[in-house]
PDB file of C-alpha atoms and ligand atoms in Angstrom:
ATOM      1  CA  MET A   1      79.531  95.070  97.919  1.00  0.00           C
ATOM      2  CA  SER A   2      79.295  97.294 100.943  1.00  0.00           C
ATOM      3  CA  PHE A   3      81.547  97.769 103.938  1.00  0.00           C
ATOM      4  CA  ALA A   4      80.450  99.182 107.269  1.00  0.00           C
ATOM      5  CA  GLU A   5      79.733 102.881 107.045  1.00  0.00           C
ATOM      6  CA  ASN A   6      82.795 104.843 108.181  1.00  0.00           C
ATOM      7  CA  ALA A   7      84.884 101.642 108.117  1.00  0.00           C
ATOM      8  CA  LEU A   8      87.940 103.826 107.445  1.00  0.00           C
ATOM      9  CA  ALA A   9      87.013 106.850 109.540  1.00  0.00           C
ATOM     10  CA  GLY A  10      90.093 108.438 111.075  1.00  0.00           C
ATOM     11  CA  LYS A  11      92.415 106.851 108.502  1.00  0.00           C
ATOM     12  CA  THR A  12      94.585 108.755 106.059  1.00  0.00           C
ATOM     13  CA  ALA A  13      95.559 107.482 102.642  1.00  0.00           C
ATOM     14  CA  LEU A  14      97.691 108.353  99.640  1.00  0.00           C
ATOM     15  CA  VAL A  15      96.847 106.871  96.242  1.00  0.00           C
ATOM     16  CA  THR A  16      99.549 107.392  93.610  1.00  0.00           C
ATOM     17  CA  GLY A  17      98.093 107.782  90.130  1.00  0.00           C
ATOM     18  CA  GLY A  18      94.778 108.417  91.878  1.00  0.00           C
ATOM     19  CA  ALA A  19      93.342 110.875  89.361  1.00  0.00           C
ATOM     20  CA  THR A  20      92.213 108.340  86.768  1.00  0.00           C
ATOM     21  CA  GLY A  21      91.180 104.738  86.155  1.00  0.00           C
ATOM     22  CA  ILE A  22      91.586 102.177  88.915  1.00  0.00           C
ATOM     23  CA  GLY A  23      93.313 104.723  91.139  1.00  0.00           C
ATOM     24  CA  ALA A  24      90.308 107.052  91.027  1.00  0.00           C
ATOM     25  CA  ALA A  25      87.940 104.183  91.872  1.00  0.00           C
ATOM     26  CA  ILE A  26      90.115 103.381  94.891  1.00  0.00           C
ATOM     27  CA  VAL A  27      90.076 107.032  95.993  1.00  0.00           C
ATOM     28  CA  ARG A  28      86.274 107.156  95.769  1.00  0.00           C
ATOM     29  CA  LYS A  29      85.872 104.036  97.870  1.00  0.00           C
ATOM     30  CA  LEU A  30      88.389 105.034 100.542  1.00  0.00           C
ATOM     31  CA  GLY A  31      86.863 108.498 100.747  1.00  0.00           C
ATOM     32  CA  LYS A  32      83.273 107.273 100.947  1.00  0.00           C
ATOM     33  CA  LEU A  33      84.246 104.977 103.810  1.00  0.00           C
ATOM     34  CA  GLY A  34      85.574 107.936 105.775  1.00  0.00           C
ATOM     35  CA  ALA A  35      89.311 108.060 105.018  1.00  0.00           C
ATOM     36  CA  ARG A  36      91.001 111.366 104.267  1.00  0.00           C
ATOM     37  CA  VAL A  37      92.682 110.854 100.918  1.00  0.00           C
ATOM     38  CA  ALA A  38      95.469 112.492  98.914  1.00  0.00           C
ATOM     39  CA  ILE A  39      96.460 111.804  95.321  1.00  0.00           C
ATOM     40  CA  THR A  40      99.588 112.466  93.320  1.00  0.00           C
ATOM     41  CA  SER A  41     100.535 112.127  89.672  1.00  0.00           C
ATOM     42  CA  ARG A  42     102.492 114.011  87.037  1.00  0.00           C
ATOM     43  CA  LYS A  43      99.710 116.001  85.397  1.00  0.00           C
ATOM     44  CA  GLU A  44      98.159 118.843  87.356  1.00  0.00           C
ATOM     45  CA  ASP A  45      95.227 119.154  84.956  1.00  0.00           C
ATOM     46  CA  ASN A  46      94.203 115.543  85.668  1.00  0.00           C
ATOM     47  CA  LEU A  47      94.627 116.030  89.400  1.00  0.00           C
ATOM     48  CA  LYS A  48      92.554 119.230  89.485  1.00  0.00           C
ATOM     49  CA  ALA A  49      89.744 117.727  87.423  1.00  0.00           C
ATOM     50  CA  ALA A  50      89.724 114.588  89.574  1.00  0.00           C
ATOM     51  CA  VAL A  51      89.581 116.499  92.857  1.00  0.00           C
ATOM     52  CA  GLN A  52      86.684 118.557  91.503  1.00  0.00           C
ATOM     53  CA  GLY A  53      84.890 115.373  90.398  1.00  0.00           C
ATOM     54  CA  PHE A  54      85.402 113.680  93.779  1.00  0.00           C
ATOM     55  CA  ALA A  55      83.914 116.735  95.511  1.00  0.00           C
ATOM     56  CA  GLU A  56      80.957 117.264  93.170  1.00  0.00           C
ATOM     57  CA  GLU A  57      80.005 113.682  92.346  1.00  0.00           C
ATOM     58  CA  ASP A  58      81.053 111.811  95.486  1.00  0.00           C
ATOM     59  CA  GLY A  59      80.987 114.485  98.170  1.00  0.00           C
ATOM     60  CA  ILE A  60      84.551 113.745  99.274  1.00  0.00           C
ATOM     61  CA  GLU A  61      87.404 116.183  99.764  1.00  0.00           C
ATOM     62  CA  VAL A  62      90.689 114.982  98.317  1.00  0.00           C
ATOM     63  CA  ILE A  63      93.976 116.888  98.344  1.00  0.00           C
ATOM     64  CA  TYR A  64      96.565 116.631  95.577  1.00  0.00           C
ATOM     65  CA  ARG A  65     100.242 117.278  94.975  1.00  0.00           C
ATOM     66  CA  VAL A  66     101.995 117.060  91.618  1.00  0.00           C
ATOM     67  CA  GLY A  67     104.746 114.443  91.669  1.00  0.00           C
ATOM     68  CA  ASP A  68     106.613 111.906  89.574  1.00  0.00           C
ATOM     69  CA  VAL A  69     107.170 108.599  91.390  1.00  0.00           C
ATOM     70  CA  ARG A  70     110.419 108.142  89.380  1.00  0.00           C
ATOM     71  CA  ASP A  71     112.006 111.154  91.050  1.00  0.00           C
ATOM     72  CA  SER A  72     113.027 109.774  94.440  1.00  0.00           C
ATOM     73  CA  ASP A  73     113.839 113.126  96.080  1.00  0.00           C
ATOM     74  CA  GLY A  74     110.851 114.869  94.513  1.00  0.00           C
ATOM     75  CA  ILE A  75     108.317 112.216  95.508  1.00  0.00           C
ATOM     76  CA  ALA A  76     109.805 112.021  99.004  1.00  0.00           C
ATOM     77  CA  ALA A  77     109.120 115.747  99.410  1.00  0.00           C
ATOM     78  CA  VAL A  78     105.589 115.302  98.066  1.00  0.00           C
ATOM     79  CA  ILE A  79     104.843 112.416 100.435  1.00  0.00           C
ATOM     80  CA  SER A  80     106.326 114.287 103.377  1.00  0.00           C
ATOM     81  CA  ASP A  81     104.124 117.261 102.558  1.00  0.00           C
ATOM     82  CA  ILE A  82     101.007 115.090 102.162  1.00  0.00           C
ATOM     83  CA  GLY A  83     101.727 113.264 105.428  1.00  0.00           C
ATOM     84  CA  SER A  84     102.031 116.590 107.233  1.00  0.00           C
ATOM     85  CA  GLN A  85      98.856 117.952 105.638  1.00  0.00           C
ATOM     86  CA  LEU A  86      96.838 114.863 106.516  1.00  0.00           C
ATOM     87  CA  GLY A  87      98.370 114.529 109.983  1.00  0.00           C
ATOM     88  CA  GLY A  88      99.922 111.148 109.187  1.00  0.00           C
ATOM     89  CA  LEU A  89      99.608 108.356 106.677  1.00  0.00           C
ATOM     90  CA  ASP A  90      97.983 105.005 107.464  1.00  0.00           C
ATOM     91  CA  ILE A  91      97.478 103.654 103.959  1.00  0.00           C
ATOM     92  CA  LEU A  92      99.750 103.886 100.909  1.00  0.00           C
ATOM     93  CA  VAL A  93      98.303 102.630  97.627  1.00  0.00           C
ATOM     94  CA  CYS A  94     101.055 102.282  95.000  1.00  0.00           C
ATOM     95  CA  ASN A  95      98.966 102.465  91.868  1.00  0.00           C
ATOM     96  CA  ALA A  96     100.906 104.773  89.520  1.00  0.00           C
ATOM     97  CA  ALA A  97     101.955 102.890  86.395  1.00  0.00           C
ATOM     98  CA  GLY A  98     102.972 103.365  82.794  1.00  0.00           C
ATOM     99  CA  ASN A  99     102.680 100.910  79.970  1.00  0.00           C
ATOM    100  CA  PHE A 100     102.576 100.626  76.207  1.00  0.00           C
ATOM    101  CA  ILE A 101     102.362  97.834  73.703  1.00  0.00           C
ATOM    102  CA  CYS A 102     105.667  97.021  72.008  1.00  0.00           C
ATOM    103  CA  PRO A 103     107.086  93.699  70.831  1.00  0.00           C
ATOM    104  CA  THR A 104     110.156  93.053  72.961  1.00  0.00           C
ATOM    105  CA  GLU A 105     112.451  92.718  69.933  1.00  0.00           C
ATOM    106  CA  ASP A 106     111.572  96.332  69.037  1.00  0.00           C
ATOM    107  CA  LEU A 107     111.707  97.744  72.575  1.00  0.00           C
ATOM    108  CA  SER A 108     114.478 100.289  73.167  1.00  0.00           C
ATOM    109  CA  SER A 109     116.493 100.128  76.359  1.00  0.00           C
ATOM    110  CA  ASN A 110     115.010 103.494  77.289  1.00  0.00           C
ATOM    111  CA  GLY A 111     111.482 102.176  76.737  1.00  0.00           C
ATOM    112  CA  TRP A 112     112.249  99.210  79.013  1.00  0.00           C
ATOM    113  CA  ARG A 113     113.872 101.455  81.609  1.00  0.00           C
ATOM    114  CA  THR A 114     111.019 103.966  81.568  1.00  0.00           C
ATOM    115  CA  VAL A 115     108.347 101.448  82.528  1.00  0.00           C
ATOM    116  CA  ILE A 116     110.552  99.709  85.119  1.00  0.00           C
ATOM    117  CA  ASP A 117     111.296 103.145  86.521  1.00  0.00           C
ATOM    118  CA  ILE A 118     107.659 104.201  86.869  1.00  0.00           C
ATOM    119  CA  ASP A 119     106.184 100.893  88.040  1.00  0.00           C
ATOM    120  CA  LEU A 120     108.899  99.185  90.085  1.00  0.00           C
ATOM    121  CA  ASN A 121     111.320 101.933  91.105  1.00  0.00           C
ATOM    122  CA  GLY A 122     108.384 104.276  91.690  1.00  0.00           C
ATOM    123  CA  THR A 123     106.808 101.793  94.096  1.00  0.00           C
ATOM    124  CA  PHE A 124     110.087 101.477  96.003  1.00  0.00           C
ATOM    125  CA  ASN A 125     110.481 105.258  96.152  1.00  0.00           C
ATOM    126  CA  CYS A 126     106.986 105.752  97.557  1.00  0.00           C
ATOM    127  CA  CYS A 127     107.264 102.964 100.123  1.00  0.00           C
ATOM    128  CA  GLN A 128     110.549 104.274 101.429  1.00  0.00           C
ATOM    129  CA  ALA A 129     109.324 107.870 101.564  1.00  0.00           C
ATOM    130  CA  ALA A 130     106.114 106.861 103.353  1.00  0.00           C
ATOM    131  CA  LEU A 131     107.863 104.650 105.912  1.00  0.00           C
ATOM    132  CA  PRO A 132     108.245 107.260 108.687  1.00  0.00           C
ATOM    133  CA  PHE A 133     104.492 107.907 108.557  1.00  0.00           C
ATOM    134  CA  LEU A 134     103.452 104.261 108.171  1.00  0.00           C
ATOM    135  CA  LYS A 135     105.541 103.337 111.216  1.00  0.00           C
ATOM    136  CA  ASN A 136     103.364 105.658 113.290  1.00  0.00           C
ATOM    137  CA  ALA A 137     100.006 104.439 111.970  1.00  0.00           C
ATOM    138  CA  ALA A 138      97.853 103.571 114.978  1.00  0.00           C
ATOM    139  CA  SER A 139      96.445 100.290 113.595  1.00  0.00           C
ATOM    140  CA  GLY A 140      99.557  99.370 111.589  1.00  0.00           C
ATOM    141  CA  GLY A 141     100.525 100.965 108.291  1.00  0.00           C
ATOM    142  CA  ARG A 142      99.193  99.391 105.125  1.00  0.00           C
ATOM    143  CA  ILE A 143     100.989  99.256 101.792  1.00  0.00           C
ATOM    144  CA  ILE A 144      98.851  98.005  98.946  1.00  0.00           C
ATOM    145  CA  SER A 145     100.425  97.848  95.505  1.00  0.00           C
ATOM    146  CA  ILE A 146      98.457  97.383  92.325  1.00  0.00           C
ATOM    147  CA  SER A 147     100.123  94.641  90.326  1.00  0.00           C
ATOM    148  CA  SER A 148      98.731  92.492  87.506  1.00  0.00           C
ATOM    149  CA  THR A 149      97.965  88.843  86.877  1.00  0.00           C
ATOM    150  CA  HIS A 150     100.440  89.205  84.002  1.00  0.00           C
ATOM    151  CA  ALA A 151     103.214  89.175  86.603  1.00  0.00           C
ATOM    152  CA  ASP A 152     102.723  85.400  86.720  1.00  0.00           C
ATOM    153  CA  SER A 153     101.654  84.671  83.156  1.00  0.00           C
ATOM    154  CA  GLY A 154     104.225  86.865  81.410  1.00  0.00           C
ATOM    155  CA  TRP A 155     103.007  89.800  79.317  1.00  0.00           C
ATOM    156  CA  PRO A 156     103.793  89.315  75.642  1.00  0.00           C
ATOM    157  CA  THR A 157     104.274  92.743  73.958  1.00  0.00           C
ATOM    158  CA  ALA A 158     104.409  94.399  77.383  1.00  0.00           C
ATOM    159  CA  ALA A 159     107.338  92.467  78.869  1.00  0.00           C
ATOM    160  CA  HIS A 160     108.613  95.633  80.538  1.00  0.00           C
ATOM    161  CA  ALA A 161     105.361  96.017  82.511  1.00  0.00           C
ATOM    162  CA  GLY A 162     105.112  92.301  83.284  1.00  0.00           C
ATOM    163  CA  ALA A 163     108.647  92.278  84.697  1.00  0.00           C
ATOM    164  CA  ALA A 164     107.982  95.423  86.718  1.00  0.00           C
ATOM    165  CA  LYS A 165     104.761  94.003  88.164  1.00  0.00           C
ATOM    166  CA  ALA A 166     106.539  90.774  89.115  1.00  0.00           C
ATOM    167  CA  GLY A 167     109.223  92.881  90.793  1.00  0.00           C
ATOM    168  CA  ILE A 168     106.574  94.763  92.741  1.00  0.00           C
ATOM    169  CA  GLN A 169     105.189  91.507  94.099  1.00  0.00           C
ATOM    170  CA  ASN A 170     108.614  90.422  95.295  1.00  0.00           C
ATOM    171  CA  LEU A 171     109.212  93.842  96.830  1.00  0.00           C
ATOM    172  CA  MET A 172     105.958  93.566  98.792  1.00  0.00           C
ATOM    173  CA  LYS A 173     107.076  90.181 100.145  1.00  0.00           C
ATOM    174  CA  SER A 174     110.409  91.650 101.250  1.00  0.00           C
ATOM    175  CA  LEU A 175     108.770  94.659 102.899  1.00  0.00           C
ATOM    176  CA  SER A 176     106.236  92.468 104.694  1.00  0.00           C
ATOM    177  CA  ALA A 177     109.160  90.554 106.196  1.00  0.00           C
ATOM    178  CA  GLU A 178     111.331  93.564 107.003  1.00  0.00           C
ATOM    179  CA  TRP A 179     108.670  96.012 108.144  1.00  0.00           C
ATOM    180  CA  GLY A 180     106.367  93.638 110.030  1.00  0.00           C
ATOM    181  CA  LYS A 181     108.249  94.696 113.146  1.00  0.00           C
ATOM    182  CA  TYR A 182     106.806  98.176 112.592  1.00  0.00           C
ATOM    183  CA  GLY A 183     103.290  96.769 112.319  1.00  0.00           C
ATOM    184  CA  ILE A 184     103.242  97.436 108.579  1.00  0.00           C
ATOM    185  CA  ARG A 185     101.339  95.081 106.287  1.00  0.00           C
ATOM    186  CA  ALA A 186     102.468  94.981 102.649  1.00  0.00           C
ATOM    187  CA  ASN A 187     100.283  93.255 100.076  1.00  0.00           C
ATOM    188  CA  TRP A 188      99.315  93.537  96.447  1.00  0.00           C
ATOM    189  CA  VAL A 189      96.138  93.323  94.417  1.00  0.00           C
ATOM    190  CA  SER A 190      96.401  91.732  90.989  1.00  0.00           C
ATOM    191  CA  PRO A 191      93.628  92.932  88.699  1.00  0.00           C
ATOM    192  CA  GLY A 192      92.603  91.173  85.547  1.00  0.00           C
ATOM    193  CA  PRO A 193      91.252  93.352  82.711  1.00  0.00           C
ATOM    194  CA  ILE A 194      89.286  96.250  84.223  1.00  0.00           C
ATOM    195  CA  GLU A 195      86.759  98.167  82.122  1.00  0.00           C
ATOM    196  CA  GLY A 196      87.416 101.830  81.429  1.00  0.00           C
ATOM    197  CA  THR A 197      91.149 101.661  82.080  1.00  0.00           C
ATOM    198  CA  GLU A 198      93.980 102.330  79.639  1.00  0.00           C
ATOM    199  CA  GLY A 199      94.859  98.666  80.039  1.00  0.00           C
ATOM    200  CA  VAL A 200      91.532  97.537  78.576  1.00  0.00           C
ATOM    201  CA  ASP A 201      90.699 100.502  76.293  1.00  0.00           C
ATOM    202  CA  ARG A 202      94.108 100.880  74.699  1.00  0.00           C
ATOM    203  CA  LEU A 203      95.767  97.495  75.143  1.00  0.00           C
ATOM    204  CA  ILE A 204      92.730  95.247  74.495  1.00  0.00           C
ATOM    205  CA  ILE A 205      89.750  96.995  72.844  1.00  0.00           C
ATOM    206  CA  ALA A 206      91.831  99.233  70.551  1.00  0.00           C
ATOM    207  CA  GLN A 207      93.786  96.160  69.429  1.00  0.00           C
ATOM    208  CA  GLY A 208      90.494  94.398  68.481  1.00  0.00           C
ATOM    209  CA  LYS A 209      91.004  91.768  71.197  1.00  0.00           C
ATOM    210  CA  ALA A 210      87.909  92.281  73.384  1.00  0.00           C
ATOM    211  CA  ARG A 211      86.078  89.093  72.378  1.00  0.00           C
ATOM    212  CA  GLU A 212      89.231  86.990  72.553  1.00  0.00           C
ATOM    213  CA  VAL A 213      89.964  88.227  76.087  1.00  0.00           C
ATOM    214  CA  LEU A 214      86.371  87.881  77.329  1.00  0.00           C
ATOM    215  CA  ASN A 215      86.371  84.277  76.127  1.00  0.00           C
ATOM    216  CA  ARG A 216      89.164  83.628  78.619  1.00  0.00           C
ATOM    217  CA  ILE A 217      87.228  85.039  81.586  1.00  0.00           C
ATOM    218  CA  PRO A 218      84.815  82.454  83.041  1.00  0.00           C
ATOM    219  CA  LEU A 219      82.744  85.168  84.747  1.00  0.00           C
ATOM    220  CA  GLY A 220      82.237  86.602  81.260  1.00  0.00           C
ATOM    221  CA  THR A 221      82.812  90.313  81.819  1.00  0.00           C
ATOM    222  CA  PHE A 222      85.629  92.769  82.358  1.00  0.00           C
ATOM    223  CA  GLY A 223      86.066  93.821  85.984  1.00  0.00           C
ATOM    224  CA  GLN A 224      85.109  97.240  87.313  1.00  0.00           C
ATOM    225  CA  GLY A 225      87.335  99.716  89.112  1.00  0.00           C
ATOM    226  CA  GLU A 226      85.137  99.219  92.158  1.00  0.00           C
ATOM    227  CA  ASP A 227      86.076  95.527  92.250  1.00  0.00           C
ATOM    228  CA  ILE A 228      89.702  96.527  92.774  1.00  0.00           C
ATOM    229  CA  ALA A 229      88.713  99.226  95.255  1.00  0.00           C
ATOM    230  CA  ASN A 230      86.827  96.652  97.333  1.00  0.00           C
ATOM    231  CA  ALA A 231      89.941  94.468  97.467  1.00  0.00           C
ATOM    232  CA  VAL A 232      92.033  97.457  98.559  1.00  0.00           C
ATOM    233  CA  VAL A 233      89.548  98.301 101.321  1.00  0.00           C
ATOM    234  CA  PHE A 234      89.650  94.726 102.577  1.00  0.00           C
ATOM    235  CA  LEU A 235      93.447  94.943 102.899  1.00  0.00           C
ATOM    236  CA  ALA A 236      93.436  98.505 104.262  1.00  0.00           C
ATOM    237  CA  GLY A 237      90.830  98.020 106.975  1.00  0.00           C
ATOM    238  CA  GLU A 238      90.497  95.899 110.096  1.00  0.00           C
ATOM    239  CA  THR A 239      89.602  93.005 107.781  1.00  0.00           C
ATOM    240  CA  GLY A 240      93.232  92.947 106.617  1.00  0.00           C
ATOM    241  CA  ALA A 241      94.818  93.068 110.072  1.00  0.00           C
ATOM    242  CA  TYR A 242      96.499  89.638 109.842  1.00  0.00           C
ATOM    243  CA  VAL A 243      97.163  89.606 106.097  1.00  0.00           C
ATOM    244  CA  SER A 244     100.651  90.514 104.873  1.00  0.00           C
ATOM    245  CA  GLY A 245     103.082  89.566 102.130  1.00  0.00           C
ATOM    246  CA  THR A 246     100.447  88.139  99.869  1.00  0.00           C
ATOM    247  CA  GLU A 247      98.292  88.617  96.786  1.00  0.00           C
ATOM    248  CA  LEU A 248      94.613  89.236  96.257  1.00  0.00           C
ATOM    249  CA  VAL A 249      93.672  88.297  92.690  1.00  0.00           C
ATOM    250  CA  VAL A 250      90.602  90.039  91.236  1.00  0.00           C
ATOM    251  CA  ASP A 251      90.202  88.721  87.705  1.00  0.00           C
ATOM    252  CA  GLY A 252      86.951  86.789  87.262  1.00  0.00           C
ATOM    253  CA  ALA A 253      89.004  83.542  87.159  1.00  0.00           C
ATOM    254  CA  ALA A 254      90.677  84.617  83.894  1.00  0.00           C
ATOM    255  CA  ARG A 255      92.927  82.029  82.302  1.00  0.00           C
ATOM    256  CA  TRP A 256      95.679  83.159  79.930  1.00  0.00           C
ATOM    257  CA  GLY A 257      97.314  79.815  79.149  1.00  0.00           C
ATOM    258  CA  SER A 258      96.612  77.963  75.896  1.00  0.00           C
TER     259      SER A 258
HETATM  260  N1  LIG B   1     106.212 101.908  71.667  1.00  0.00           N
HETATM  261  C1  LIG B   1     107.554 101.778  71.780  1.00  0.00           C
HETATM  262  N2  LIG B   1     108.308 102.546  72.595  1.00  0.00           N
HETATM  263  C2  LIG B   1     107.660 103.486  73.315  1.00  0.00           C
HETATM  264  C3  LIG B   1     106.261 103.675  73.270  1.00  0.00           C
HETATM  265  C4  LIG B   1     105.526 102.839  72.374  1.00  0.00           C
HETATM  266  N3  LIG B   1     104.198 102.936  72.262  1.00  0.00           N
HETATM  267  N4  LIG B   1     105.927 104.665  74.133  1.00  0.00           N
HETATM  268  C5  LIG B   1     107.079 105.087  74.704  1.00  0.00           C
HETATM  269  N5  LIG B   1     108.116 104.366  74.207  1.00  0.00           N
HETATM  270  C6  LIG B   1     109.529 104.536  74.497  1.00  0.00           C
HETATM  271  C7  LIG B   1     110.001 105.850  73.882  1.00  0.00           C
HETATM  272  O1  LIG B   1     110.275 105.692  72.504  1.00  0.00           O
HETATM  273  C8  LIG B   1     111.217 106.162  74.721  1.00  0.00           C
HETATM  274  O2  LIG B   1     112.328 105.381  74.324  1.00  0.00           O
HETATM  275  P1  LIG B   1     113.459 105.969  73.292  1.00  0.00           P
HETATM  276  O3  LIG B   1     114.074 107.148  74.004  1.00  0.00           O
HETATM  277  O4  LIG B   1     114.415 104.843  73.090  1.00  0.00           O
HETATM  278  O5  LIG B   1     112.742 106.354  72.054  1.00  0.00           O
HETATM  279  C9  LIG B   1     110.838 105.646  76.081  1.00  0.00           C
HETATM  280  O6  LIG B   1     109.774 104.687  75.894  1.00  0.00           O
HETATM  281  C10 LIG B   1     110.315 106.734  76.985  1.00  0.00           C
HETATM  282  O7  LIG B   1     109.211 107.342  76.339  1.00  0.00           O
HETATM  283  P2  LIG B   1     108.684 108.792  76.750  1.00  0.00           P
HETATM  284  O8  LIG B   1     107.421 109.057  76.006  1.00  0.00           O
HETATM  285  O9  LIG B   1     109.793 109.769  76.621  1.00  0.00           O
HETATM  286  O10 LIG B   1     108.418 108.582  78.325  1.00  0.00           O
HETATM  287  P3  LIG B   1     107.448 109.316  79.242  1.00  0.00           P
HETATM  288  O11 LIG B   1     108.073 109.276  80.578  1.00  0.00           O
HETATM  289  O12 LIG B   1     107.018 110.650  78.737  1.00  0.00           O
HETATM  290  O13 LIG B   1     106.114 108.384  79.222  1.00  0.00           O
HETATM  291  C11 LIG B   1     104.768 106.467  79.529  1.00  0.00           C
HETATM  292  C12 LIG B   1     106.183 107.004  79.453  1.00  0.00           C
HETATM  293  C13 LIG B   1     104.842 104.972  79.759  1.00  0.00           C
HETATM  294  C14 LIG B   1     104.033 107.083  80.697  1.00  0.00           C
HETATM  295  C15 LIG B   1     104.027 106.783  78.216  1.00  0.00           C
HETATM  296  O14 LIG B   1     104.232 105.749  77.326  1.00  0.00           O
HETATM  297  C16 LIG B   1     102.552 107.018  78.353  1.00  0.00           C
HETATM  298  O15 LIG B   1     102.146 108.157  78.471  1.00  0.00           O
HETATM  299  N6  LIG B   1     101.710 105.953  78.313  1.00  0.00           N
HETATM  300  C17 LIG B   1     100.272 106.105  78.384  1.00  0.00           C
HETATM  301  C18 LIG B   1      99.757 106.315  79.755  1.00  0.00           C
HETATM  302  C19 LIG B   1      99.919 105.095  80.597  1.00  0.00           C
HETATM  303  O16 LIG B   1     100.870 104.380  80.474  1.00  0.00           O
HETATM  304  N7  LIG B   1      98.978 104.842  81.495  1.00  0.00           N
HETATM  305  C20 LIG B   1      98.999 103.686  82.358  1.00  0.00           C
HETATM  306  C21 LIG B   1      98.498 102.471  81.646  1.00  0.00           C
HETATM  307  S1  LIG B   1      98.666 101.016  82.612  1.00  0.00           S
END
């Protein structure tokens, strides 16, 4: 799928967790369409390698800052710094996430808290820190959170992540209502299983569940990172001007019920 060349020229964007997986695919797409992009995550090695890859393979310059979305003061400083470096912030993509497989009866309270903290609290922290910049975005600030179709279906053995993703969706609805007066649109993309991500490699393929999952996807394949990136661009660009407080599902019509 292709968007108009330079569809995002003049825009600035921050993608949390943008060094790897779906986040990196989003960065590539935003950058190729002309946006100036920053990424943040906890591991500097990942960030450095990603920025080098974006430059060498995609011809796009991306800046990075090390940050942990759980640390509200720390990530606020990072976002403030990025906003100053980029000369503003039009688009915030809340993509950073953590997850692991664990039956809920065995899950420690710290395990539960850790994933809620990264996924849900981290999204809140980033939205609040980015607000002063998003308020000033010329065509209306855009918040796009990466959720999951498991927010609706439940996520057996990853109940912590399922609950966090459901919380993110509700948070986006609240922000769309509260921050519409600032011209800010807040939406979320719900990916199904996306090839080459931890979610598919570790949580599906490594568990020997690839065939079982593919049988539940009428389009017959796992999605690609670019499929999610295309959805993000739709919401981030002029195409998303009158879309707020809602979900864009990108899952090949997957069905998880019995
Ligand atoms: N099974 C059960 N509990 C687990 C677990 C697993 N596989 N992995 C972590 N936990 C628990 C820990 O035991 C700990 O709880 P405890 O103190 O009661 O023992 C708690 O979660 C925090 O773990 P810790 O490793 O200290 O947290 P962290 O902040 O360093 O990392 C994650 C948390 C989620 C980022 C980590 O699990 C991780 O690196 N996951 C892989 C990367 C990833 O999630 N990518 C995104 C995929 S969508």
